PDB file of C-alpha atoms in Angstrom:
ATOM      1  CA  MET A   1      -0.054  -0.069  -0.191  1.00  0.00           C
ATOM      2  CA  GLY A   2       1.301   3.920  -0.053  1.00  0.00           C
ATOM      3  CA  ALA A   3       3.613   5.042   2.177  1.00  0.00           C
ATOM      4  CA  ARG A   4       1.385   7.573   3.639  1.00  0.00           C
ATOM      5  CA  GLY A   5      -2.479   6.834   2.534  1.00  0.00           C
ATOM      6  CA  ILE A   6      -4.967   9.205   1.495  1.00  0.00           C
ATOM      7  CA  TYR A   7      -6.582  11.886   3.929  1.00  0.00           C
ATOM      8  CA  VAL A   8      -9.215  14.368   3.322  1.00  0.00           C
ATOM      9  CA  ALA A   9     -11.228  16.669   5.599  1.00  0.00           C
ATOM     10  CA  THR A  10     -13.974  19.489   5.523  1.00  0.00           C
ATOM     11  CA  THR A  11     -16.048  21.008   7.903  1.00  0.00           C
ATOM     12  CA  ILE A  12     -19.645  21.040   6.957  1.00  0.00           C
ATOM     13  CA  ARG A  13     -22.370  23.499   8.682  1.00  0.00           C
ATOM     14  CA  ALA A  14     -24.759  20.870   9.472  1.00  0.00           C
ATOM     15  CA  THR A  15     -26.006  18.627  12.359  1.00  0.00           C
ATOM     16  CA  LEU A  16     -24.231  15.557  13.231  1.00  0.00           C
ATOM     17  CA  ASP A  17     -27.484  13.389  12.340  1.00  0.00           C
ATOM     18  CA  GLU A  18     -27.597  14.973   8.840  1.00  0.00           C
ATOM     19  CA  VAL A  19     -23.827  14.059   7.970  1.00  0.00           C
ATOM     20  CA  TRP A  20     -24.080  10.871   9.409  1.00  0.00           C
ATOM     21  CA  THR A  21     -27.374   9.712   7.323  1.00  0.00           C
ATOM     22  CA  ALA A  22     -25.968  11.271   4.106  1.00  0.00           C
ATOM     23  CA  THR A  23     -22.844   9.212   4.427  1.00  0.00           C
ATOM     24  CA  GLN A  24     -24.007   5.828   6.075  1.00  0.00           C
ATOM     25  CA  ASP A  25     -27.318   5.459   3.683  1.00  0.00           C
ATOM     26  CA  PRO A  26     -26.262   3.868   0.833  1.00  0.00           C
ATOM     27  CA  SER A  27     -28.761   5.309  -1.450  1.00  0.00           C
ATOM     28  CA  GLN A  28     -27.332   8.982  -0.204  1.00  0.00           C
ATOM     29  CA  HIS A  29     -23.813   7.631  -0.326  1.00  0.00           C
ATOM     30  CA  VAL A  30     -23.626   7.350  -4.096  1.00  0.00           C
ATOM     31  CA  ARG A  31     -25.340  10.587  -4.810  1.00  0.00           C
ATOM     32  CA  TRP A  32     -22.243  12.787  -3.902  1.00  0.00           C
ATOM     33  CA  ASP A  33     -19.524  10.391  -3.838  1.00  0.00           C
ATOM     34  CA  VAL A  34     -17.981   9.768  -7.380  1.00  0.00           C
ATOM     35  CA  ARG A  35     -15.834   7.111  -6.419  1.00  0.00           C
ATOM     36  CA  PHE A  36     -19.107   4.586  -6.248  1.00  0.00           C
ATOM     37  CA  SER A  37     -22.239   4.270  -8.728  1.00  0.00           C
ATOM     38  CA  ARG A  38     -23.988   1.671  -6.752  1.00  0.00           C
ATOM     39  CA  ILE A  39     -23.935   0.064  -3.213  1.00  0.00           C
ATOM     40  CA  THR A  40     -25.957  -2.563  -2.173  1.00  0.00           C
ATOM     41  CA  PRO A  41     -25.943  -3.865   1.233  1.00  0.00           C
ATOM     42  CA  THR A  42     -26.221  -7.692   1.648  1.00  0.00           C
ATOM     43  CA  THR A  43     -25.606  -9.094   5.099  1.00  0.00           C
ATOM     44  CA  SER A  44     -24.714  -8.374   8.496  1.00  0.00           C
ATOM     45  CA  THR A  45     -22.430 -10.116  11.132  1.00  0.00           C
ATOM     46  CA  PRO A  46     -23.297 -10.883  14.721  1.00  0.00           C
ATOM     47  CA  ASP A  47     -21.408  -7.809  15.939  1.00  0.00           C
ATOM     48  CA  GLY A  48     -23.463  -5.243  13.513  1.00  0.00           C
ATOM     49  CA  ALA A  49     -20.888  -4.931  10.779  1.00  0.00           C
ATOM     50  CA  ALA A  50     -23.043  -4.398   7.114  1.00  0.00           C
ATOM     51  CA  ARG A  51     -21.657  -6.437   3.979  1.00  0.00           C
ATOM     52  CA  PHE A  52     -22.417  -4.758   0.777  1.00  0.00           C
ATOM     53  CA  VAL A  53     -21.319  -5.088  -2.774  1.00  0.00           C
ATOM     54  CA  TYR A  54     -20.285  -2.150  -4.781  1.00  0.00           C
ATOM     55  CA  GLU A  55     -20.031  -0.976  -8.385  1.00  0.00           C
ATOM     56  CA  ARG A  56     -18.435   1.808 -10.247  1.00  0.00           C
ATOM     57  CA  ARG A  57     -19.547   2.383 -13.862  1.00  0.00           C
ATOM     58  CA  THR A  58     -17.474   4.052 -16.389  1.00  0.00           C
ATOM     59  CA  PRO A  59     -18.393   4.146 -20.242  1.00  0.00           C
ATOM     60  CA  VAL A  60     -15.909   1.382 -20.591  1.00  0.00           C
ATOM     61  CA  HIS A  61     -16.077  -0.891 -17.679  1.00  0.00           C
ATOM     62  CA  THR A  62     -17.882  -1.508 -14.659  1.00  0.00           C
ATOM     63  CA  VAL A  63     -15.810  -2.436 -11.558  1.00  0.00           C
ATOM     64  CA  ARG A  64     -17.423  -4.925  -8.819  1.00  0.00           C
ATOM     65  CA  GLY A  65     -16.522  -5.438  -5.462  1.00  0.00           C
ATOM     66  CA  ASP A  66     -17.482  -6.252  -2.108  1.00  0.00           C
ATOM     67  CA  GLY A  67     -17.356  -4.394   0.747  1.00  0.00           C
ATOM     68  CA  ILE A  68     -17.909  -4.192   4.841  1.00  0.00           C
ATOM     69  CA  SER A  69     -18.245  -1.455   7.283  1.00  0.00           C
ATOM     70  CA  ILE A  70     -19.371  -0.738  11.057  1.00  0.00           C
ATOM     71  CA  GLY A  71     -20.286   2.305  12.617  1.00  0.00           C
ATOM     72  CA  GLU A  72     -19.658   3.602  16.009  1.00  0.00           C
ATOM     73  CA  THR A  73     -22.435   6.063  16.964  1.00  0.00           C
ATOM     74  CA  SER A  74     -22.002   6.830  20.487  1.00  0.00           C
ATOM     75  CA  ARG A  75     -18.361   7.403  21.323  1.00  0.00           C
ATOM     76  CA  PRO A  76     -17.218   9.077  25.130  1.00  0.00           C
ATOM     77  CA  ASP A  77     -15.772  11.976  23.313  1.00  0.00           C
ATOM     78  CA  GLY A  78     -19.059  12.822  21.098  1.00  0.00           C
ATOM     79  CA  THR A  79     -17.183  11.664  17.735  1.00  0.00           C
ATOM     80  CA  ARG A  80     -18.695   9.056  15.501  1.00  0.00           C
ATOM     81  CA  THR A  81     -16.773   6.827  13.305  1.00  0.00           C
ATOM     82  CA  SER A  82     -17.176   4.424  10.328  1.00  0.00           C
ATOM     83  CA  ALA A  83     -14.337   1.822  10.055  1.00  0.00           C
ATOM     84  CA  LEU A  84     -14.417  -0.083   6.353  1.00  0.00           C
ATOM     85  CA  ARG A  85     -12.573  -2.630   4.183  1.00  0.00           C
ATOM     86  CA  PHE A  86     -13.122  -3.379   0.655  1.00  0.00           C
ATOM     87  CA  THR A  87     -11.874  -5.970  -1.982  1.00  0.00           C
ATOM     88  CA  THR A  88     -12.107  -6.840  -5.952  1.00  0.00           C
ATOM     89  CA  HIS A  89     -11.117  -9.479  -7.860  1.00  0.00           C
ATOM     90  CA  ASP A  90     -11.243  -7.400 -10.795  1.00  0.00           C
ATOM     91  CA  ARG A  91      -8.399  -7.047 -12.712  1.00  0.00           C
ATOM     92  CA  LEU A  92      -8.695  -4.064 -14.511  1.00  0.00           C
ATOM     93  CA  SER A  93      -9.786  -2.133 -11.066  1.00  0.00           C
ATOM     94  CA  PRO A  94      -7.015   0.492 -10.342  1.00  0.00           C
ATOM     95  CA  LEU A  95      -7.916  -0.285  -6.844  1.00  0.00           C
ATOM     96  CA  ARG A  96      -7.569  -3.590  -4.938  1.00  0.00           C
ATOM     97  CA  ASP A  97      -7.839  -4.487  -1.170  1.00  0.00           C
ATOM     98  CA  GLY A  98      -8.304  -1.172   0.920  1.00  0.00           C
ATOM     99  CA  ARG A  99      -9.425  -0.290   4.045  1.00  0.00           C
ATOM    100  CA  GLY A 100      -9.867   3.017   5.669  1.00  0.00           C
ATOM    101  CA  TYR A 101     -12.241   5.256   8.029  1.00  0.00           C
ATOM    102  CA  TRP A 102     -14.689   8.044   8.051  1.00  0.00           C
ATOM    103  CA  ARG A 103     -14.687  10.223  11.766  1.00  0.00           C
ATOM    104  CA  TYR A 104     -17.375  12.775  12.477  1.00  0.00           C
ATOM    105  CA  GLU A 105     -16.271  15.417  15.071  1.00  0.00           C
ATOM    106  CA  PRO A 106     -18.582  18.262  16.228  1.00  0.00           C
ATOM    107  CA  VAL A 107     -16.747  21.499  16.287  1.00  0.00           C
ATOM    108  CA  ASP A 108     -17.777  25.198  16.715  1.00  0.00           C
ATOM    109  CA  ASP A 109     -19.036  25.986  13.175  1.00  0.00           C
ATOM    110  CA  GLY A 110     -20.379  22.331  12.367  1.00  0.00           C
ATOM    111  CA  ILE A 111     -19.321  18.936  11.635  1.00  0.00           C
ATOM    112  CA  ARG A 112     -15.629  18.062  10.596  1.00  0.00           C
ATOM    113  CA  PHE A 113     -15.602  14.988   8.245  1.00  0.00           C
ATOM    114  CA  SER A 114     -12.529  13.102   7.613  1.00  0.00           C
ATOM    115  CA  THR A 115     -11.587  10.217   6.003  1.00  0.00           C
ATOM    116  CA  GLY A 116      -8.178   8.173   5.949  1.00  0.00           C
ATOM    117  CA  TYR A 117      -7.519   5.024   3.838  1.00  0.00           C
ATOM    118  CA  ASP A 118      -5.080   2.928   1.816  1.00  0.00           C
ATOM    119  CA  TYR A 119      -5.154   0.380  -0.986  1.00  0.00           C
ATOM    120  CA  ALA A 120      -3.291  -2.013  -2.558  1.00  0.00           C
ATOM    121  CA  ALA A 121      -2.618  -0.720  -5.974  1.00  0.00           C
ATOM    122  CA  GLY A 122      -4.279  -2.774  -9.345  1.00  0.00           C
ATOM    123  CA  TRP A 123      -1.956  -1.016 -11.801  1.00  0.00           C
ATOM    124  CA  GLY A 124       1.248  -1.299 -10.407  1.00  0.00           C
ATOM    125  CA  PRO A 125       3.523   1.498 -11.303  1.00  0.00           C
ATOM    126  CA  LEU A 126       0.680   3.287 -12.701  1.00  0.00           C
ATOM    127  CA  ASP A 127      -0.468   4.259  -9.001  1.00  0.00           C
ATOM    128  CA  VAL A 128       1.679   7.193  -9.197  1.00  0.00           C
ATOM    129  CA  ILE A 129      -0.862   8.691 -11.333  1.00  0.00           C
ATOM    130  CA  VAL A 130      -3.983   6.829 -10.124  1.00  0.00           C
ATOM    131  CA  ARG A 131      -3.421   7.550  -6.251  1.00  0.00           C
ATOM    132  CA  PRO A 132      -3.401  11.703  -6.784  1.00  0.00           C
ATOM    133  CA  ILE A 133      -6.736  11.308  -8.901  1.00  0.00           C
ATOM    134  CA  VAL A 134      -8.067   9.091  -6.103  1.00  0.00           C
ATOM    135  CA  GLY A 135      -7.452  11.677  -3.673  1.00  0.00           C
ATOM    136  CA  TRP A 136      -8.325  14.260  -5.666  1.00  0.00           C
ATOM    137  CA  ALA A 137     -11.689  12.696  -6.446  1.00  0.00           C
ATOM    138  CA  THR A 138     -12.213  11.954  -2.728  1.00  0.00           C
ATOM    139  CA  ALA A 139     -11.768  15.866  -2.052  1.00  0.00           C
ATOM    140  CA  TRP A 140     -13.980  16.629  -4.721  1.00  0.00           C
ATOM    141  CA  SER A 141     -16.781  14.461  -3.514  1.00  0.00           C
ATOM    142  CA  PHE A 142     -16.295  15.762   0.026  1.00  0.00           C
ATOM    143  CA  ASP A 143     -16.643  19.359  -1.210  1.00  0.00           C
ATOM    144  CA  ARG A 144     -19.920  18.381  -3.330  1.00  0.00           C
ATOM    145  CA  LEU A 145     -21.538  16.834  -0.008  1.00  0.00           C
ATOM    146  CA  ARG A 146     -20.267  20.120   1.927  1.00  0.00           C
ATOM    147  CA  LEU A 147     -22.427  22.323  -0.718  1.00  0.00           C
ATOM    148  CA  TRP A 148     -25.331  19.679  -0.839  1.00  0.00           C
ATOM    149  CA  LEU A 149     -25.992  19.892   3.103  1.00  0.00           C
ATOM    150  CA  GLU A 150     -24.973  23.557   3.582  1.00  0.00           C
ATOM    151  CA  THR A 151     -27.374  24.811   0.612  1.00  0.00           C
ATOM    152  CA  GLY A 152     -29.510  22.372  -0.125  1.00  0.00           C
ATOM    153  CA  VAL A 153     -28.298  22.274  -3.740  1.00  0.00           C
ATOM    154  CA  GLU A 154     -28.731  18.675  -4.687  1.00  0.00           C
ATOM    155  CA  PRO A 155     -25.598  16.726  -5.649  1.00  0.00           C
ATOM    156  CA  GLU A 156     -26.583  15.647  -9.075  1.00  0.00           C
ATOM    157  CA  ARG A 157     -26.742  19.129 -10.448  1.00  0.00           C
ATOM    158  CA  TYR A 158     -22.475  18.822 -10.367  1.00  0.00           C
ATOM    159  CA  SER A 159     -21.298  16.178 -12.200  1.00  0.00           C
ATOM    160  CA  LEU A 160     -17.468  16.035 -12.999  1.00  0.00           C
ATOM    161  CA  TRP A 161     -17.528  18.023 -15.666  1.00  0.00           C
ATOM    162  CA  HIS A 162     -18.211  20.929 -13.553  1.00  0.00           C
ATOM    163  CA  ALA A 163     -15.040  20.423 -11.898  1.00  0.00           C
ATOM    164  CA  PHE A 164     -12.909  21.573 -15.060  1.00  0.00           C
ATOM    165  CA  ALA A 165     -15.737  24.376 -15.792  1.00  0.00           C
ATOM    166  CA  PHE A 166     -14.373  28.238 -15.410  1.00  0.00           C
ATOM    167  CA  TRP A 167     -17.528  30.218 -15.240  1.00  0.00           C
ATOM    168  CA  ARG A 168     -18.148  31.762 -12.055  1.00  0.00           C
ATOM    169  CA  GLY A 169     -20.573  30.216  -9.163  1.00  0.00           C
ATOM    170  CA  ASP A 170     -20.263  28.055  -6.640  1.00  0.00           C
ATOM    171  CA  ARG A 171     -19.435  24.623  -7.418  1.00  0.00           C
ATOM    172  CA  PRO A 172     -17.299  21.744  -5.659  1.00  0.00           C
ATOM    173  CA  ARG A 173     -13.711  22.076  -5.344  1.00  0.00           C
ATOM    174  CA  ALA A 174     -11.206  19.977  -4.096  1.00  0.00           C
ATOM    175  CA  SER A 175      -8.754  22.443  -3.268  1.00  0.00           C
ATOM    176  CA  ARG A 176     -11.499  23.338  -0.419  1.00  0.00           C
ATOM    177  CA  CYS A 177     -10.500  20.349   1.456  1.00  0.00           C
ATOM    178  CA  GLU A 178      -7.684  19.656   3.693  1.00  0.00           C
ATOM    179  CA  ARG A 179      -5.260  16.897   2.403  1.00  0.00           C
ATOM    180  CA  VAL A 180      -2.556  16.285   4.694  1.00  0.00           C
ATOM    181  CA  PRO A 181      -3.289  14.661   8.057  1.00  0.00           C
ATOM    182  CA  PRO A 182      -2.663  16.436  11.494  1.00  0.00           C
ATOM    183  CA  HIS A 183       1.109  16.559  12.367  1.00  0.00           C
ATOM    184  CA  ARG A 184       1.784  14.905   8.919  1.00  0.00           C
ATOM    185  CA  ARG A 185       1.108  11.266  10.208  1.00  0.00           C
ATOM    186  CA  ARG A 186       0.004   8.834   7.639  1.00  0.00           C
ATOM    187  CA  ALA A 187      -3.731   8.716   6.938  1.00  0.00           C
ATOM    188  CA  LEU A 188      -4.542   5.417   8.861  1.00  0.00           C
ATOM    189  CA  ASP A 189      -2.706   6.421  12.130  1.00  0.00           C
ATOM    190  CA  ASP A 190      -5.999   7.778  13.834  1.00  0.00           C
ATOM    191  CA  ALA A 191      -8.155   4.660  12.531  1.00  0.00           C
ATOM    192  CA  PRO A 192     -10.547   3.727  15.079  1.00  0.00           C
ATOM    193  CA  ALA A 193      -9.899   0.494  16.571  1.00  0.00           C
ATOM    194  CA  THR A 194     -12.758  -1.046  14.864  1.00  0.00           C
ATOM    195  CA  LEU A 195     -10.858  -1.255  11.657  1.00  0.00           C
ATOM    196  CA  ALA A 196      -8.299  -3.797  13.404  1.00  0.00           C
ATOM    197  CA  ALA A 197     -11.266  -6.002  14.290  1.00  0.00           C
ATOM    198  CA  LEU A 198     -13.256  -5.751  11.116  1.00  0.00           C
ATOM    199  CA  PRO A 199     -13.601  -9.325   9.168  1.00  0.00           C
ATOM    200  CA  ALA A 200     -12.246  -9.289   5.504  1.00  0.00           C
ATOM    201  CA  PRO A 201     -15.083  -8.725   3.142  1.00  0.00           C
ATOM    202  CA  GLY A 202     -16.607 -11.299   1.034  1.00  0.00           C
ATOM    203  CA  GLY A 203     -17.689 -13.387   3.925  1.00  0.00           C
ATOM    204  CA  THR A 204     -14.304 -14.535   5.171  1.00  0.00           C
ATOM    205  CA  ARG A 205     -11.713 -13.387   7.316  1.00  0.00           C
TER     206      ARG A 205
END
Protein backbone atom coordinates (compact mmCIF):
# COMPACT_ATOMS: atom_id res chain seq x y z
CA MET A 1 0.00 0.00 0.00
CA GLY A 2 1.01 3.66 -0.22
CA ALA A 3 3.54 5.13 2.16
CA ARG A 4 1.11 7.61 3.71
CA GLY A 5 -2.32 6.74 2.34
CA ILE A 6 -5.02 9.24 1.39
CA TYR A 7 -6.43 11.79 3.82
CA VAL A 8 -9.23 14.32 3.26
CA ALA A 9 -11.09 16.54 5.72
CA THR A 10 -13.72 19.27 5.53
CA THR A 11 -16.03 21.12 7.91
CA ILE A 12 -19.74 21.03 7.12
CA ARG A 13 -22.25 23.45 8.61
CA ALA A 14 -24.83 20.78 9.42
CA THR A 15 -25.89 18.58 12.32
CA LEU A 16 -24.17 15.34 13.20
CA ASP A 17 -27.27 13.35 12.26
CA GLU A 18 -27.51 15.08 8.87
CA VAL A 19 -23.92 14.26 7.95
CA TRP A 20 -24.26 10.73 9.30
CA THR A 21 -27.40 9.99 7.28
CA ALA A 22 -26.00 11.46 4.05
CA THR A 23 -22.89 9.29 4.33
CA GLN A 24 -24.18 6.07 5.92
CA ASP A 25 -27.33 5.54 3.87
CA PRO A 26 -26.11 3.75 0.69
CA SER A 27 -28.74 5.43 -1.49
CA GLN A 28 -27.58 8.86 -0.26
CA HIS A 29 -23.88 8.01 -0.32
CA VAL A 30 -23.75 7.34 -4.06
CA ARG A 31 -25.43 10.68 -4.79
CA TRP A 32 -22.37 12.70 -3.76
CA ASP A 33 -19.41 10.28 -3.86
CA VAL A 34 -18.06 9.90 -7.40
CA ARG A 35 -16.06 6.86 -6.36
CA PHE A 36 -19.23 4.74 -6.31
CA SER A 37 -22.11 4.25 -8.75
CA ARG A 38 -24.08 1.77 -6.66
CA ILE A 39 -23.84 0.31 -3.14
CA THR A 40 -26.10 -2.63 -2.30
CA PRO A 41 -26.29 -3.95 1.30
CA THR A 42 -26.24 -7.75 1.59
CA THR A 43 -25.84 -9.29 5.07
CA SER A 44 -24.76 -8.32 8.58
CA THR A 45 -22.35 -9.98 11.02
CA PRO A 46 -23.30 -10.83 14.62
CA ASP A 47 -21.41 -7.78 15.91
CA GLY A 48 -23.29 -5.39 13.64
CA ALA A 49 -20.93 -4.96 10.69
CA ALA A 50 -22.73 -4.52 7.36
CA ARG A 51 -21.60 -6.31 4.21
CA PHE A 52 -22.30 -4.83 0.79
CA VAL A 53 -21.39 -5.01 -2.88
CA TYR A 54 -20.37 -1.92 -4.82
CA GLU A 55 -20.05 -0.82 -8.41
CA ARG A 56 -18.16 1.92 -10.19
CA ARG A 57 -19.42 2.35 -13.72
CA THR A 58 -17.47 3.96 -16.55
CA PRO A 59 -18.35 4.15 -20.26
CA VAL A 60 -16.05 1.21 -21.00
CA HIS A 61 -16.18 -1.01 -17.90
CA THR A 62 -17.93 -1.55 -14.56
CA VAL A 63 -15.80 -2.47 -11.56
CA ARG A 64 -17.58 -4.59 -8.93
CA GLY A 65 -16.35 -5.49 -5.48
CA ASP A 66 -17.23 -6.42 -1.90
CA GLY A 67 -17.09 -4.30 1.23
CA ILE A 68 -17.84 -4.38 4.92
CA SER A 69 -18.28 -1.50 7.35
CA ILE A 70 -19.17 -0.87 10.97
CA GLY A 71 -20.15 2.37 12.66
CA GLU A 72 -19.80 3.79 16.15
CA THR A 73 -22.55 6.26 17.04
CA SER A 74 -21.96 6.88 20.77
CA ARG A 75 -18.27 7.39 21.48
CA PRO A 76 -17.32 8.94 24.84
CA ASP A 77 -15.77 12.00 23.20
CA GLY A 78 -18.94 12.82 21.25
CA THR A 79 -17.54 11.80 17.88
CA ARG A 80 -18.71 9.04 15.57
CA THR A 81 -16.68 6.77 13.32
CA SER A 82 -17.19 4.30 10.52
CA ALA A 83 -14.57 1.71 9.57
CA LEU A 84 -14.40 0.03 6.16
CA ARG A 85 -12.67 -2.75 4.27
CA PHE A 86 -13.15 -3.45 0.57
CA THR A 87 -11.81 -5.73 -2.14
CA THR A 88 -12.30 -6.64 -5.77
CA HIS A 89 -11.10 -9.44 -8.02
CA ASP A 90 -11.50 -7.28 -11.11
CA ARG A 91 -8.12 -7.15 -12.83
CA LEU A 92 -9.03 -3.84 -14.47
CA SER A 93 -9.64 -2.08 -11.16
CA PRO A 94 -6.93 0.41 -10.16
CA LEU A 95 -7.81 -0.23 -6.49
CA ARG A 96 -7.70 -3.73 -5.01
CA ASP A 97 -7.79 -4.52 -1.28
CA GLY A 98 -8.31 -1.42 0.83
CA ARG A 99 -9.23 -0.20 4.30
CA GLY A 100 -10.08 3.09 5.90
CA TYR A 101 -12.38 5.10 8.11
CA TRP A 102 -14.66 8.11 8.36
CA ARG A 103 -14.60 10.33 11.44
CA TYR A 104 -17.36 12.75 12.46
CA GLU A 105 -16.25 15.36 14.98
CA PRO A 106 -18.54 18.14 16.28
CA VAL A 107 -16.76 21.51 16.20
CA ASP A 108 -17.87 25.10 16.78
CA ASP A 109 -19.00 25.72 13.20
CA GLY A 110 -20.44 22.30 12.33
CA ILE A 111 -19.07 18.82 11.80
CA ARG A 112 -15.48 18.09 10.86
CA PHE A 113 -15.80 15.15 8.48
CA SER A 114 -12.56 13.35 7.67
CA THR A 115 -11.33 10.16 6.07
CA GLY A 116 -8.12 8.21 5.99
CA TYR A 117 -7.65 5.17 3.78
CA ASP A 118 -5.18 3.16 1.79
CA TYR A 119 -5.30 0.41 -0.81
CA ALA A 120 -3.22 -2.08 -2.76
CA ALA A 121 -2.55 -0.79 -6.24
CA GLY A 122 -4.14 -2.73 -9.09
CA TRP A 123 -2.18 -1.04 -11.85
CA GLY A 124 1.31 -1.44 -10.43
CA PRO A 125 3.68 1.43 -11.33
CA LEU A 126 0.77 3.44 -12.77
CA ASP A 127 -0.43 4.04 -9.22
CA VAL A 128 1.87 7.07 -9.17
CA ILE A 129 -0.75 8.61 -11.48
CA VAL A 130 -3.85 6.90 -10.08
CA ARG A 131 -3.32 7.77 -6.42
CA PRO A 132 -3.37 11.57 -6.84
CA ILE A 133 -6.52 11.24 -8.96
CA VAL A 134 -8.22 9.10 -6.31
CA GLY A 135 -7.27 11.61 -3.62
CA TRP A 136 -8.57 14.48 -5.73
CA ALA A 137 -11.86 12.64 -6.42
CA THR A 138 -12.33 12.03 -2.70
CA ALA A 139 -11.81 15.72 -1.89
CA TRP A 140 -14.08 16.84 -4.75
CA SER A 141 -16.78 14.49 -3.45
CA PHE A 142 -16.41 15.80 0.11
CA ASP A 143 -16.97 19.36 -1.11
CA ARG A 144 -19.92 18.19 -3.18
CA LEU A 145 -21.40 16.73 0.02
CA ARG A 146 -20.70 19.95 1.92
CA LEU A 147 -22.48 22.09 -0.66
CA TRP A 148 -25.47 19.76 -0.61
CA LEU A 149 -25.93 19.87 3.15
CA GLU A 150 -25.19 23.59 3.52
CA THR A 151 -27.15 24.96 0.58
CA GLY A 152 -29.71 22.30 -0.28
CA VAL A 153 -28.49 22.10 -3.89
CA GLU A 154 -28.77 18.45 -4.86
CA PRO A 155 -25.40 16.84 -5.61
CA GLU A 156 -26.58 15.49 -8.95
CA ARG A 157 -26.52 19.06 -10.23
CA TYR A 158 -22.72 18.91 -10.19
CA SER A 159 -21.14 16.36 -12.48
CA LEU A 160 -17.41 15.87 -12.83
CA TRP A 161 -17.54 18.17 -15.85
CA HIS A 162 -18.15 21.06 -13.45
CA ALA A 163 -14.73 20.43 -11.94
CA PHE A 164 -13.15 21.65 -15.17
CA ALA A 165 -15.49 24.57 -15.80
CA PHE A 166 -14.22 28.11 -15.42
CA TRP A 167 -17.49 30.03 -15.22
CA ARG A 168 -18.25 31.85 -12.01
CA GLY A 169 -20.52 30.34 -9.40
CA ASP A 170 -20.24 28.03 -6.47
CA ARG A 171 -19.37 24.46 -7.39
CA PRO A 172 -17.46 21.61 -5.74
CA ARG A 173 -13.73 22.19 -5.46
CA ALA A 174 -11.24 19.68 -4.12
CA SER A 175 -8.97 22.56 -3.11
CA ARG A 176 -11.34 23.54 -0.30
CA CYS A 177 -10.53 20.33 1.60
CA GLU A 178 -7.55 19.54 3.80
CA ARG A 179 -5.32 16.88 2.28
CA VAL A 180 -2.58 16.44 4.90
CA PRO A 181 -3.25 14.50 8.15
CA PRO A 182 -2.77 16.39 11.43
CA HIS A 183 0.91 16.55 12.43
CA ARG A 184 1.69 15.07 8.98
CA ARG A 185 1.12 11.55 10.19
CA ARG A 186 0.02 8.69 7.96
CA ALA A 187 -3.63 8.69 6.92
CA LEU A 188 -4.47 5.55 8.92
CA ASP A 189 -2.70 6.56 12.13
CA ASP A 190 -5.98 7.88 13.57
CA ALA A 191 -8.10 4.92 12.48
CA PRO A 192 -10.59 3.69 15.11
CA ALA A 193 -10.00 0.36 16.82
CA THR A 194 -13.00 -1.07 15.00
CA LEU A 195 -10.98 -1.14 11.77
CA ALA A 196 -8.42 -3.62 13.12
CA ALA A 197 -11.21 -5.95 14.31
CA LEU A 198 -13.26 -5.74 11.11
CA PRO A 199 -13.64 -9.05 9.22
CA ALA A 200 -12.54 -9.26 5.62
CA PRO A 201 -15.15 -8.43 2.97
CA GLY A 202 -16.66 -11.22 0.95
CA GLY A 203 -17.62 -13.45 3.89
CA THR A 204 -14.17 -14.65 5.06
CA ARG A 205 -11.58 -13.51 7.56
